[in-house]
Coordinates of C-alpha atoms and ligand atoms in Angstrom, one line a residue:
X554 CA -12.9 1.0 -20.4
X555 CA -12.2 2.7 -23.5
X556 CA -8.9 4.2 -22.7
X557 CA -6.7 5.2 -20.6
X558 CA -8.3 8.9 -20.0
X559 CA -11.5 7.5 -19.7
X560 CA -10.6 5.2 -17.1
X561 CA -8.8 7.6 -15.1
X562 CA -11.7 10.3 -14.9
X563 CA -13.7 7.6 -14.1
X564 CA -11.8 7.0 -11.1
X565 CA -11.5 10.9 -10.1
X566 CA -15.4 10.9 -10.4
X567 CA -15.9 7.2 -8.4
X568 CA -13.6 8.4 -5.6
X569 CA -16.2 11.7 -5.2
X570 CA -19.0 10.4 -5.9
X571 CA -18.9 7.7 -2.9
X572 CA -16.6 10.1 -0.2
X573 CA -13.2 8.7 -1.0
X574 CA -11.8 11.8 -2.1
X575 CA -12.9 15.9 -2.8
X576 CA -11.3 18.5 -4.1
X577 CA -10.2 20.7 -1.0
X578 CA -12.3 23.8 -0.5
X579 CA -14.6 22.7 -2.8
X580 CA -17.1 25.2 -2.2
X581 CA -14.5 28.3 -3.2
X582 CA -14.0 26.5 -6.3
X583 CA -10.9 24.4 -4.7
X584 CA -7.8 24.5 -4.2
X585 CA -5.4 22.9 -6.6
X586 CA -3.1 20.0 -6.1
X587 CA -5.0 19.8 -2.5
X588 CA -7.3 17.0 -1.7
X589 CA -9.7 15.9 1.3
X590 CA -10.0 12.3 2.0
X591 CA -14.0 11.9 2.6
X592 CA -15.6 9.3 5.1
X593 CA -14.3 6.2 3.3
X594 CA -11.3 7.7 1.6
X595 CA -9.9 8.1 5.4
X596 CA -10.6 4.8 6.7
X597 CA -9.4 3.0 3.1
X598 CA -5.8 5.7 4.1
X599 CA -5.4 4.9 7.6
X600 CA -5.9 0.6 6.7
X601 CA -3.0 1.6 4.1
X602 CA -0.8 3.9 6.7
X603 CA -1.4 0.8 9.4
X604 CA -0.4 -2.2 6.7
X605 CA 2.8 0.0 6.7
X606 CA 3.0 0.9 10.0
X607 CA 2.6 -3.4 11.2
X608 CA 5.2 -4.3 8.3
X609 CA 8.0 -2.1 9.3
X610 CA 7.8 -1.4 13.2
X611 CA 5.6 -4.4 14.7
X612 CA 7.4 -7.0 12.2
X613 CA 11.2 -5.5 12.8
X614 CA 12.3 -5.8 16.5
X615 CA 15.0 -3.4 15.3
X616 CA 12.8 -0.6 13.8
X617 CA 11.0 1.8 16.1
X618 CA 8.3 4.6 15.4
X619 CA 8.6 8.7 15.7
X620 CA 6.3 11.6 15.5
X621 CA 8.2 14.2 14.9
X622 CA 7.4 18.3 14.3
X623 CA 6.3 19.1 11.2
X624 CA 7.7 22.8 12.1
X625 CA 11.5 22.3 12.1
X626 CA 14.5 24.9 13.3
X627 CA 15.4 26.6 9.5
X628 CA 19.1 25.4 10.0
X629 CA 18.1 21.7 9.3
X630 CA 16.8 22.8 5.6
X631 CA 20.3 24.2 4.9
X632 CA 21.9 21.6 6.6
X633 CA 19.5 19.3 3.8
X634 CA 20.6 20.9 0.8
X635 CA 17.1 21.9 0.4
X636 CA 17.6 25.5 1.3
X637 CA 20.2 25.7 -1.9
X638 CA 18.7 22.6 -4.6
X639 CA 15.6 21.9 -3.9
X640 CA 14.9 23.7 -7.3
X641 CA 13.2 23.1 -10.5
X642 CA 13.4 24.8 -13.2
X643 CA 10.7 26.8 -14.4
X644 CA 9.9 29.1 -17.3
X645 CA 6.8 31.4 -17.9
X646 CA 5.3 31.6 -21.8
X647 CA 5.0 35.9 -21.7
X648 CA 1.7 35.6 -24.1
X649 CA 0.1 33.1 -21.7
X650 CA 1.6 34.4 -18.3
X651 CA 1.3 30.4 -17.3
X652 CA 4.5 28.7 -15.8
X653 CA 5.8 25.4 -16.5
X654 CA 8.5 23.3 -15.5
X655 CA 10.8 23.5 -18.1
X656 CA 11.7 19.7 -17.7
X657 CA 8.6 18.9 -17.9
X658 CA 7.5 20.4 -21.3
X659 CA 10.4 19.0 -22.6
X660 CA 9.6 15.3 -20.8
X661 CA 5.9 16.0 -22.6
X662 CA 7.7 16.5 -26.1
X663 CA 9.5 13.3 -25.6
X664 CA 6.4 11.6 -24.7
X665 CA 4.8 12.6 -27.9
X666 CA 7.5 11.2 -30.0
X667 CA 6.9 8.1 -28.1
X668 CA 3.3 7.7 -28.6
X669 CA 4.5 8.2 -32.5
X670 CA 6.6 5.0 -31.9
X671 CA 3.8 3.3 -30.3
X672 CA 1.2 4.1 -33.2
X673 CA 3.6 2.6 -35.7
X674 CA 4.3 -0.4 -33.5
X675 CA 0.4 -1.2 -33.6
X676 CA 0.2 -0.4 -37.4
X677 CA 2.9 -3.4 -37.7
X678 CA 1.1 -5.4 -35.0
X679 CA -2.4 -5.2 -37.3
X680 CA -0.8 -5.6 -40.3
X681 CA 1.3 -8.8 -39.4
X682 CA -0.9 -10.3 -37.4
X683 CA -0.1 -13.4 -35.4
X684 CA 3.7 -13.4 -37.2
X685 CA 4.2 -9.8 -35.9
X686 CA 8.1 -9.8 -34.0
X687 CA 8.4 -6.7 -32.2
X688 CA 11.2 -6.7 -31.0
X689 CA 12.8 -7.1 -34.6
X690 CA 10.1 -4.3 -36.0
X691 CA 11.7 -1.8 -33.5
X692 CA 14.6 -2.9 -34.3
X693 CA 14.4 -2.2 -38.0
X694 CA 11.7 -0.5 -39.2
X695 CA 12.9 2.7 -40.4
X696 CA 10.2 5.6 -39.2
X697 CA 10.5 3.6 -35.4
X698 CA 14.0 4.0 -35.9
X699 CA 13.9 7.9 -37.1
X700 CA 11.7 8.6 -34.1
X701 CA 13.8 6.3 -31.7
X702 CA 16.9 9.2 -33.1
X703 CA 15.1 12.0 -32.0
X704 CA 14.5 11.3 -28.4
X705 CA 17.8 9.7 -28.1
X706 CA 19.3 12.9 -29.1
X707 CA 16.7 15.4 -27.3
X708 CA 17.5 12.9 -24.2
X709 CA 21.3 13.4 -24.3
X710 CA 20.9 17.2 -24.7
X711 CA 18.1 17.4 -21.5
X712 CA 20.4 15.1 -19.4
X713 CA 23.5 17.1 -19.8
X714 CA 21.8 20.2 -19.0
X715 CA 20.1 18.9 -15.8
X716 CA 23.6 17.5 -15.0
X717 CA 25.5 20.9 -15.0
X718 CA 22.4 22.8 -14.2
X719 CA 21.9 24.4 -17.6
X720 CA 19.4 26.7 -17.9
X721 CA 20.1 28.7 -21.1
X722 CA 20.3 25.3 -22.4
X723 CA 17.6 24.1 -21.3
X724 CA 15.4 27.3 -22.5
X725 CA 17.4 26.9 -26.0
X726 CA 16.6 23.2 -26.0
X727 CA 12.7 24.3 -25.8
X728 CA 13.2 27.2 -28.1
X729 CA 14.7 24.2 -31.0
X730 CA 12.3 21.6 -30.8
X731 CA 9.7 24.7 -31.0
X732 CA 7.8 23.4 -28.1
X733 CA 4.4 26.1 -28.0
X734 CA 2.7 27.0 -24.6
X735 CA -0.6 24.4 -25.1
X736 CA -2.8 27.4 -24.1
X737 CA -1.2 30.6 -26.2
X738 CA 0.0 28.2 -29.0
X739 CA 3.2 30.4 -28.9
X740 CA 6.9 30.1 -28.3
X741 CA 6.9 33.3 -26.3
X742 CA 9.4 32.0 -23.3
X743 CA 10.8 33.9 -20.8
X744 CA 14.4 32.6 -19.6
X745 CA 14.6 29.2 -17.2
X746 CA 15.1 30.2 -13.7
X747 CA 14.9 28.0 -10.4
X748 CA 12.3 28.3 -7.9
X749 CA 12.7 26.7 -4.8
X750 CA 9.6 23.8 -3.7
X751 CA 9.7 24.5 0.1
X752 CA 6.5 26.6 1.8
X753 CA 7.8 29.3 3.9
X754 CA 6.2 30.9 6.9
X755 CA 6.6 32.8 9.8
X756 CA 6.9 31.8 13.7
X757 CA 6.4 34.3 16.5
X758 CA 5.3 37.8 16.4
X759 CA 8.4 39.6 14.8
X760 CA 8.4 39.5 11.4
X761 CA 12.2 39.3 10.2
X762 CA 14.2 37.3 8.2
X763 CA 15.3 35.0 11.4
X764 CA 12.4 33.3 11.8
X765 CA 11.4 32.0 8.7
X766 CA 10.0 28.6 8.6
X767 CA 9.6 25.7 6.0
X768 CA 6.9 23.5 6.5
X769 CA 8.6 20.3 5.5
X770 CA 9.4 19.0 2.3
X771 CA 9.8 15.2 3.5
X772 CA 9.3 13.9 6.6
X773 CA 13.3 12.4 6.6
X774 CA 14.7 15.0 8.4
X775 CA 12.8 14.9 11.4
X776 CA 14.3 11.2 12.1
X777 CA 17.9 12.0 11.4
X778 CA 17.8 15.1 13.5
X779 CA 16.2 12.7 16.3
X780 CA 19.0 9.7 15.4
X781 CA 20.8 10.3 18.4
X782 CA 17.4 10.8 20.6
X783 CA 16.1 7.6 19.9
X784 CA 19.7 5.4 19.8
X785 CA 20.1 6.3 23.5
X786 CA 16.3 6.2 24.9
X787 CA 16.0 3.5 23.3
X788 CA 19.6 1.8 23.4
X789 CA 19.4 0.7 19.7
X790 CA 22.1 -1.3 18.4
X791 CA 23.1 -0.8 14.9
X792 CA 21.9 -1.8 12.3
X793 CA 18.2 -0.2 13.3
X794 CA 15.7 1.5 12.0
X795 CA 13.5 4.8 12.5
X796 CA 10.3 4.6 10.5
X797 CA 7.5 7.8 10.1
X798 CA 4.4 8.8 9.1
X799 CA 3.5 12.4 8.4
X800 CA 2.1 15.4 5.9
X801 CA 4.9 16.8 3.7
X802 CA 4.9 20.0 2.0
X803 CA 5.8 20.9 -1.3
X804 CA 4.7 24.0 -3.8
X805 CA 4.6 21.5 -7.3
X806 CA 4.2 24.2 -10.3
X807 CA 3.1 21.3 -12.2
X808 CA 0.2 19.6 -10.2
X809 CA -1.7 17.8 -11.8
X810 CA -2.8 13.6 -12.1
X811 CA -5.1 13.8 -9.0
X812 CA -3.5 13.1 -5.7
X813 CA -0.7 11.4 -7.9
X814 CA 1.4 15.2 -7.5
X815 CA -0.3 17.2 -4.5
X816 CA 0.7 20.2 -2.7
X817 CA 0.4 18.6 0.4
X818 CA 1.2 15.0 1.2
X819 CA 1.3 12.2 3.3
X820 CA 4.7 10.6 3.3
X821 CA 5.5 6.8 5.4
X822 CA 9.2 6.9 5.5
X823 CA 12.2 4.8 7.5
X824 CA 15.6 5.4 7.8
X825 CA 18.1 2.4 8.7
X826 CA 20.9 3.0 10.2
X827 CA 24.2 0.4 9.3
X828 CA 27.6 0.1 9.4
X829 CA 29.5 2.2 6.7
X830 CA 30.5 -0.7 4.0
X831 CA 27.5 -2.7 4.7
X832 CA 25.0 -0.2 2.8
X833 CA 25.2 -1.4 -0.6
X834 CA 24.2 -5.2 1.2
X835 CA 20.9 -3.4 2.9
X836 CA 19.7 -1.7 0.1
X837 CA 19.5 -4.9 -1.9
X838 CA 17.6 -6.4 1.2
X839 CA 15.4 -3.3 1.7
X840 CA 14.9 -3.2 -2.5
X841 CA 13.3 -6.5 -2.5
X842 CA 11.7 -6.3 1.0
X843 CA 9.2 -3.3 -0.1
X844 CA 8.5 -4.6 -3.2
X845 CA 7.4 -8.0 -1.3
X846 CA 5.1 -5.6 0.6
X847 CA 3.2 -4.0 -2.3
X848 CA 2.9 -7.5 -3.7
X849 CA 1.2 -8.5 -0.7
X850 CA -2.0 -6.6 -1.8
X851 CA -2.4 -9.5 -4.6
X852 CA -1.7 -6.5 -7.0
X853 CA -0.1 -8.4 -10.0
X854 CA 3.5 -8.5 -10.4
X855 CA 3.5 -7.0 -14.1
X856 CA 1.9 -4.1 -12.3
X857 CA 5.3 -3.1 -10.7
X858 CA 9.0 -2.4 -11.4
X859 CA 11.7 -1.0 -10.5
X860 CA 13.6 2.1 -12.2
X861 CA 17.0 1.5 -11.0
X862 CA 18.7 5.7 -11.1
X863 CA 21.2 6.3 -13.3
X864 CA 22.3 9.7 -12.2
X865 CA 22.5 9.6 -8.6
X866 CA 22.1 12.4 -6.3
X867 CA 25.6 13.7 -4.7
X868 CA 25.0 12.6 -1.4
X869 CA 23.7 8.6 -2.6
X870 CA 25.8 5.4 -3.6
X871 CA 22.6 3.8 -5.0
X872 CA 18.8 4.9 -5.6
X873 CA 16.2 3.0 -7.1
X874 CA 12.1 4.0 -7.5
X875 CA 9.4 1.2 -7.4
X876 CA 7.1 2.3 -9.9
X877 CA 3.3 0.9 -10.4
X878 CA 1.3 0.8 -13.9
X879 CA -0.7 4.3 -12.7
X880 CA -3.9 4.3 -15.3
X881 CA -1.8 7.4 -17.2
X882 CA 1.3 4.8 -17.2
X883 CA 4.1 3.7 -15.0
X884 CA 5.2 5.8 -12.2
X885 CA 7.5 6.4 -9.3
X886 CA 5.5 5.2 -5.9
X887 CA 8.2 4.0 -3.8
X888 CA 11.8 5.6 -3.6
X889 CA 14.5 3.6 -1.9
X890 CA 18.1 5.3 -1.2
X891 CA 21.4 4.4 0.0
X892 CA 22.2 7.5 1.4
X893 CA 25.8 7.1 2.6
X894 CA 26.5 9.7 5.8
X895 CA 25.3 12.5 4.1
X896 CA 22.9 13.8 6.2
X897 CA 23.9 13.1 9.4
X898 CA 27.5 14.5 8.9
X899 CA 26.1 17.6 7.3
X900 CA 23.7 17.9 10.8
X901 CA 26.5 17.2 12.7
X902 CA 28.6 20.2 10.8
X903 CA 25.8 22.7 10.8
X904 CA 24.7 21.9 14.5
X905 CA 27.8 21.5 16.2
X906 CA 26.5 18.2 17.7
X907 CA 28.4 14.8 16.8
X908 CA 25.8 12.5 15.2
X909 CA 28.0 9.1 15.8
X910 CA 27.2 5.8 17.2
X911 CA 29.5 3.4 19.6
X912 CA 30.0 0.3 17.8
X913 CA 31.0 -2.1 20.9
X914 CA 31.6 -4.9 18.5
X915 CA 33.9 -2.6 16.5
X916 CA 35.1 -1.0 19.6
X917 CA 34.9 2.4 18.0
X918 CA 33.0 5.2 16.7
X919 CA 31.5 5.9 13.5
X920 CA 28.5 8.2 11.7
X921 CA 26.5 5.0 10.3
X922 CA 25.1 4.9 6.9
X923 CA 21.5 5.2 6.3
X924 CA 19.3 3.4 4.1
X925 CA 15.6 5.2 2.8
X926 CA 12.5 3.5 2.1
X927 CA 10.1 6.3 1.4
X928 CA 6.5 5.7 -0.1
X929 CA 3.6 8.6 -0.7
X930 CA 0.5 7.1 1.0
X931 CA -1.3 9.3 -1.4
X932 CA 0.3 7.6 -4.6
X933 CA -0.5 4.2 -2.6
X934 CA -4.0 4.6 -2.2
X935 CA -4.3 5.9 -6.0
X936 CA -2.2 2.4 -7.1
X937 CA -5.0 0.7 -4.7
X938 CA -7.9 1.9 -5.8
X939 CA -7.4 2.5 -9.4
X940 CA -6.6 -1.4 -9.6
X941 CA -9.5 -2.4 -7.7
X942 CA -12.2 -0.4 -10.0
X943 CA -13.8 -2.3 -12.7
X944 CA -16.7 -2.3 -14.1
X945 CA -18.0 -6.5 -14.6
X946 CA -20.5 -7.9 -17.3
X947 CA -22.6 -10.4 -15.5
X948 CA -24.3 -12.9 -16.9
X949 CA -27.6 -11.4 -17.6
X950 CA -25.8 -8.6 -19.4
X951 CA -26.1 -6.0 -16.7
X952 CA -22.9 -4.4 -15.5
X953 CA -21.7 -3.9 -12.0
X954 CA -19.1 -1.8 -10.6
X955 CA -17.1 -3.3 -8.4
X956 CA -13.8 -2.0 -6.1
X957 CA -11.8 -5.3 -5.4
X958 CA -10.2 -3.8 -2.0
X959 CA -8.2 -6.4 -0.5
X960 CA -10.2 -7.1 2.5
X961 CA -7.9 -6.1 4.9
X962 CA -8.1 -2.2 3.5
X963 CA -11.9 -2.4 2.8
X964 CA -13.2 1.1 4.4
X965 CA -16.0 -1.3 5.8
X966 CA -15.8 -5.3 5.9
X967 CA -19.1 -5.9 6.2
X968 CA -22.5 -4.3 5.2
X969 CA -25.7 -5.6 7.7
X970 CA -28.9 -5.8 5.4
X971 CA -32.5 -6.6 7.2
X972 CA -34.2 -8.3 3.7
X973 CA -37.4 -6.1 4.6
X974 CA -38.0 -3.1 6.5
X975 CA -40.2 -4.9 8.9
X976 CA -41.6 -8.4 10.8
X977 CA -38.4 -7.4 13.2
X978 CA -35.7 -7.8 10.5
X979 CA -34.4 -4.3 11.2
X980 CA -34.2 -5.3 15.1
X981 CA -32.8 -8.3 14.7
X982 CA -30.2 -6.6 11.4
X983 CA -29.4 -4.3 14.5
X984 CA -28.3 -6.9 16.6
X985 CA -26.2 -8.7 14.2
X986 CA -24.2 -4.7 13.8
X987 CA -24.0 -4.3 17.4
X988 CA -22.0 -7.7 17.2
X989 CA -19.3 -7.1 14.7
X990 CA -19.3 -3.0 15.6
X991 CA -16.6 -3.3 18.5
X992 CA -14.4 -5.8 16.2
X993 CA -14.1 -3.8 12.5
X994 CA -15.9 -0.9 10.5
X995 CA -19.9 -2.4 9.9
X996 CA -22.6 -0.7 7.9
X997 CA -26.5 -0.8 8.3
X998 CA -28.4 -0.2 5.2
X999 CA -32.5 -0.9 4.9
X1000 CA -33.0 1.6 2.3
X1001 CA -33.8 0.2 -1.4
X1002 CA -34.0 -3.8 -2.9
X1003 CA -31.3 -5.8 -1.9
X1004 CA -30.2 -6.2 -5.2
X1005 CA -29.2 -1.8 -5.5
X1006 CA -28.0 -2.0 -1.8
X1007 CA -25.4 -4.7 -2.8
X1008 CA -24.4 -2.8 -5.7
X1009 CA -23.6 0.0 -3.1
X1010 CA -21.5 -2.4 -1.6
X1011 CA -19.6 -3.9 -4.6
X1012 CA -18.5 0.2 -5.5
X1013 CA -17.3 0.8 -1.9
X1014 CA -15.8 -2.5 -1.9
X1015 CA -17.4 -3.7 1.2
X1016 CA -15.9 -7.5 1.1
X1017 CA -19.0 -9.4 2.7
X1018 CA -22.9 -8.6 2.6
X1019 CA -25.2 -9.7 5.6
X1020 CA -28.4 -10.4 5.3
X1021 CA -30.8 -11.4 7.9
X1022 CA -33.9 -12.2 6.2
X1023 CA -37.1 -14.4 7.7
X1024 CA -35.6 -17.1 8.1
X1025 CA -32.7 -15.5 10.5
X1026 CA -35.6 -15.0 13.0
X1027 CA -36.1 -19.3 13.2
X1028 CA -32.8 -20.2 12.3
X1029 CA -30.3 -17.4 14.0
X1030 CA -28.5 -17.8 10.9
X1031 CA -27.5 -14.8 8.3
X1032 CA -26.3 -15.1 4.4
X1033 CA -23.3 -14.0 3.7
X1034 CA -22.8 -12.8 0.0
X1035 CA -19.2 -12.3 -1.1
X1036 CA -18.3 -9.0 -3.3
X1037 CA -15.8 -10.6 -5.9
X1038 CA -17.5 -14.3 -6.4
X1039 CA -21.3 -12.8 -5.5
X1040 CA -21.5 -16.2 -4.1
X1041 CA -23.7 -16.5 -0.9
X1042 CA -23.5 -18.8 2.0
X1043 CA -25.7 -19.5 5.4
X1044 CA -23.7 -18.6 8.3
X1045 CA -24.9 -18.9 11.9
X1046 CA -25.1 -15.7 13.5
X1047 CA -22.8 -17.0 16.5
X1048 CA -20.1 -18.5 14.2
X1049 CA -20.2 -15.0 12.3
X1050 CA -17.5 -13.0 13.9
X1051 CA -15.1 -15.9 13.6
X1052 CA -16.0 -16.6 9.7
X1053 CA -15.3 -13.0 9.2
X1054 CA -12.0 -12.6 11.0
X1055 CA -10.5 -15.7 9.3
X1056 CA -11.4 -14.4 5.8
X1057 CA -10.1 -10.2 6.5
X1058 CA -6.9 -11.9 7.0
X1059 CA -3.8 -9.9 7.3
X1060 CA -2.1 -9.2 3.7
X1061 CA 1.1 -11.5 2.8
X1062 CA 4.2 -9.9 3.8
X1063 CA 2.7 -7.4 5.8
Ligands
GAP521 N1 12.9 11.5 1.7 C1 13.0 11.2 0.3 C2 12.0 11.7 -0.5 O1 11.2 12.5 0.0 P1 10.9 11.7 -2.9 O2 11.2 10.7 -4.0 O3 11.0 13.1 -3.1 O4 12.0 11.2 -1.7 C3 9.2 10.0 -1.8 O5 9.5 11.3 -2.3 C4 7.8 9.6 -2.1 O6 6.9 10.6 -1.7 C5 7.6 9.4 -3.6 O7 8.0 8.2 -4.1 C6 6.1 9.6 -3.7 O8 5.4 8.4 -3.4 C7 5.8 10.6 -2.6 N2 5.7 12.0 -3.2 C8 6.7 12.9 -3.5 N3 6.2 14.0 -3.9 C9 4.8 13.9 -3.9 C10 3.8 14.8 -4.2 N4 4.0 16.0 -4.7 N5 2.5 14.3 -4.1 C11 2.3 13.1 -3.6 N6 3.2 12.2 -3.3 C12 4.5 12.6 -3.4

């Protein structure tokens, strides 16, 4: 692909053009930052949201599954701290009337500097050739290091502003490095101010301030208000886990990067409970544990790593993101918090209700300490389909667009083909659906030469091609033709099932 942009448009338009993924509301011109998965997008989402699902509660005797509201009693957001900080900081350019985030256009600056950086780094890399050292050249070239100055200091002023909450600083930060609005081309800014990222509505019929609702911003909250709930039902011993899968809310001023930063979300999310001192011991575990997972997808390593924070949030003794090589660069999918007692002590304070756990080993009471794994099934299924899109140069010069889906996630596994639309090959191309149908997601196509119907295939990433052709009729046999090799192989019609199920094997780790 010719670059990055390129690429990633050409994903946008892919995941439309075959029903992975619409604009919402298309037809009134859409929505933004709101997406409709399409006929293949769900079933590619809900093989994702089950891979999770069989990894965390059917593979951990000691993690069970909850469903909980997405409508919530208000006092549980203030309880949160999202009432209060769940805040960025925006500022509106007067000329324009367009808001921004005001950490964002000042991340955006930074990034520009960077790309200066990486433009002299391939000027060196071109001019040195094979002898090029880069690691010395950043080291000591003089306009890397100039740049390298700038965001260091622009990075020490941002940070220090976001850490005491700033916002004159931040606004005269902007206003210095003479950052313009990129649609007035003015520096026209109004003052920063914070605007709060939870949806409110309204329950019942009377409309007063007491019955304000949030729809919620992260499905979290819904397990540790339901900690106590499902330790008893359920007579969980510590350390255990409660794991989730739900929408989450959230009104992002900057949305944009596809279904990367939505306005609505899918979130899969577990909280594990442990003994107070043992946390910092889980969170290594759980650290390497879900990056195992995503690895299991035969994703290359280089693909991910992890962004260990720096500046933790009050309530956490440790936080680190796993981020994936997105095609606009690499990017937070996978958060993963020690979270200390914070939110079940501040639950227990604002509902009067003692959120503690009986430790019969201990022979005593404490509020455990809860580790977060918590992944955007949105942000996986763009990491998962943006790696599996390439376009191939065969050998005869054509080119074929393929999505490499691990089998396993594969909206359908297998596409039934009758060679001709007659001498019975559609009947008997029936038959051999009606077979796999009750086992996994099959699809009957007649229409066009086989060779544009296994294109079809290769850009949905259907992993195995059927065709029943004449000789099916004498033999009972089908070929099988494989999306990644293209290779094809004679499979007896009664072996076929089997074959199938022992190639969509389940993913490593998962
Ligand atoms: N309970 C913790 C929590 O919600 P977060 O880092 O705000 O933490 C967790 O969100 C994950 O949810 C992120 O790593 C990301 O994958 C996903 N996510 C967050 N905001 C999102 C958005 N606006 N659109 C899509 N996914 C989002």
């Amino acid at each position: 692909m010719a670059n990055q942009d390129d690429f990633f448009k050409k994903v946008v338009a892919h995941a439309k053009e075959y029903g992975f993924i619409f604009p919402s509301s298309e037809i009134y011109d859409g929505l933004a930052a709101v997406y409709d998965y399409g006929q293949l997008g769900v079933e590619l989402k809900n093989n994702i949201k089950q891979a999770w699902w069989k990894a965390m509660v059917q593979m951990h005797e000691n993690i069970v599954g909850l469903d909980s509201a997405i409508f919530m009693h208000p006092r549980i957001w203030k309880a949160s701290g999202h009432v209060d900080a769940f805040n960025d900081p925006l500022i509106d350019n007067k000329d324009s009337k367009k808001r921004y985030r005001a950490d964002v256009l000042i991340e955006d600056h930074i990034a520009k500097i960077e790309e200066k950086v990486e433009k002299e780094v391939e000027k060196g890399r071109k001019r040195w050739g094979e002898s090029f050292d880069e690691a010395q050249f950043r080291a000591t070239n003089p306009r890397v290091l100039e740049h390298q100055k700038k965001i260091d200091e622009i990075h020490g002023r941002y940070a220090d502003c976001m850490n005491r909450n700033d916002l004159e600083g931040l606004k005269q930060l902007i206003l210095d490095l003479e950052i313009v609005c990129p649609i007035s081309g003015t520096r026209n800014w109004t003052d920063v101010r914070q605007f709060n990222l939870m949806f409110a509505t309204k329950m019942g019929s009377v409309i007063d301030d007491s019955d304000t609702l949030y729809l919620r911003p992260e499905t979290a909250q819904g397990i540790f208000v339901n900690f106590l709930n499902v330790q008893k039902s359920g007579r969980m011993k510590i350390p255990f886990g409660i794991a989730q899968i739900g929408k989450a809310f959230r009104n992002e001023i900057v949305a944009r990067q596809f279904i990367f930063r939505m306005r609505e979300f899918e979130q899969m999310e577990m909280q594990f409970f442990v003994r107070p001192g043992t946390e910092l011991e889980w969170f290594k575990r759980w650290k390497e544990e879900r990056l195992q997972w995503h690895l299991g997808f035969g994703i290359p390593a280089d693909c991910y790593r992890y962004h260990d924070h720096e500046k933790l949030a009050h309530y956490a003794n440790a936080a680190t993101d796993i981020e994936f090589r997105f095609p606009f660069g690499f990017k937070e999918l996978e958060g993963i918090h020690s979270r200390t007692d914070f939110d079940l002590s501040r639950h227990s304070e604002f509902s009067g209700k003692k959120l503690q756990y009986f430790d019969p080993e201990l022979n005593e009471s404490y509020t455990p300490y809860v580790i977060e794994t918590s992944i955007g099934v949105d942000r996986t299924v763009l990491a998962i389909f943006s790696h599996a899109l390439k376009d191939e140069t065969l050998e005869d010069g054509s080119v074929r667009t393929v999505l490499s889906l691990p089998a396993k996630l594969a909206p359908y596994k297998a596409a039934v083909l009758p060679l001709v639309k007659k001498d019975g090959l559609p009947e008997k191309a029936r038959e051999v659906q009606h077979l796999l149908m009750p086992d996994m997601m099959v699809q009957y196509d007649e229409k066009d030469a086989i060779g544009r119907r296994y294109r079809r295939q290769d850009a949905i990433g259907t992993p195995f091609c059927i065709t029943v052709d004449n000789d099916t009729l004498n033999d009972n046999a089908v070929t099988v033709r494989h999306r990644d090799t293209m290779q094809q192989e004679r499979i007896a019609i009664d072996n076929l099932p089997a074959y199938l199920h022992e190639r969509i094997k389940p993913i490593k780790n998962q």
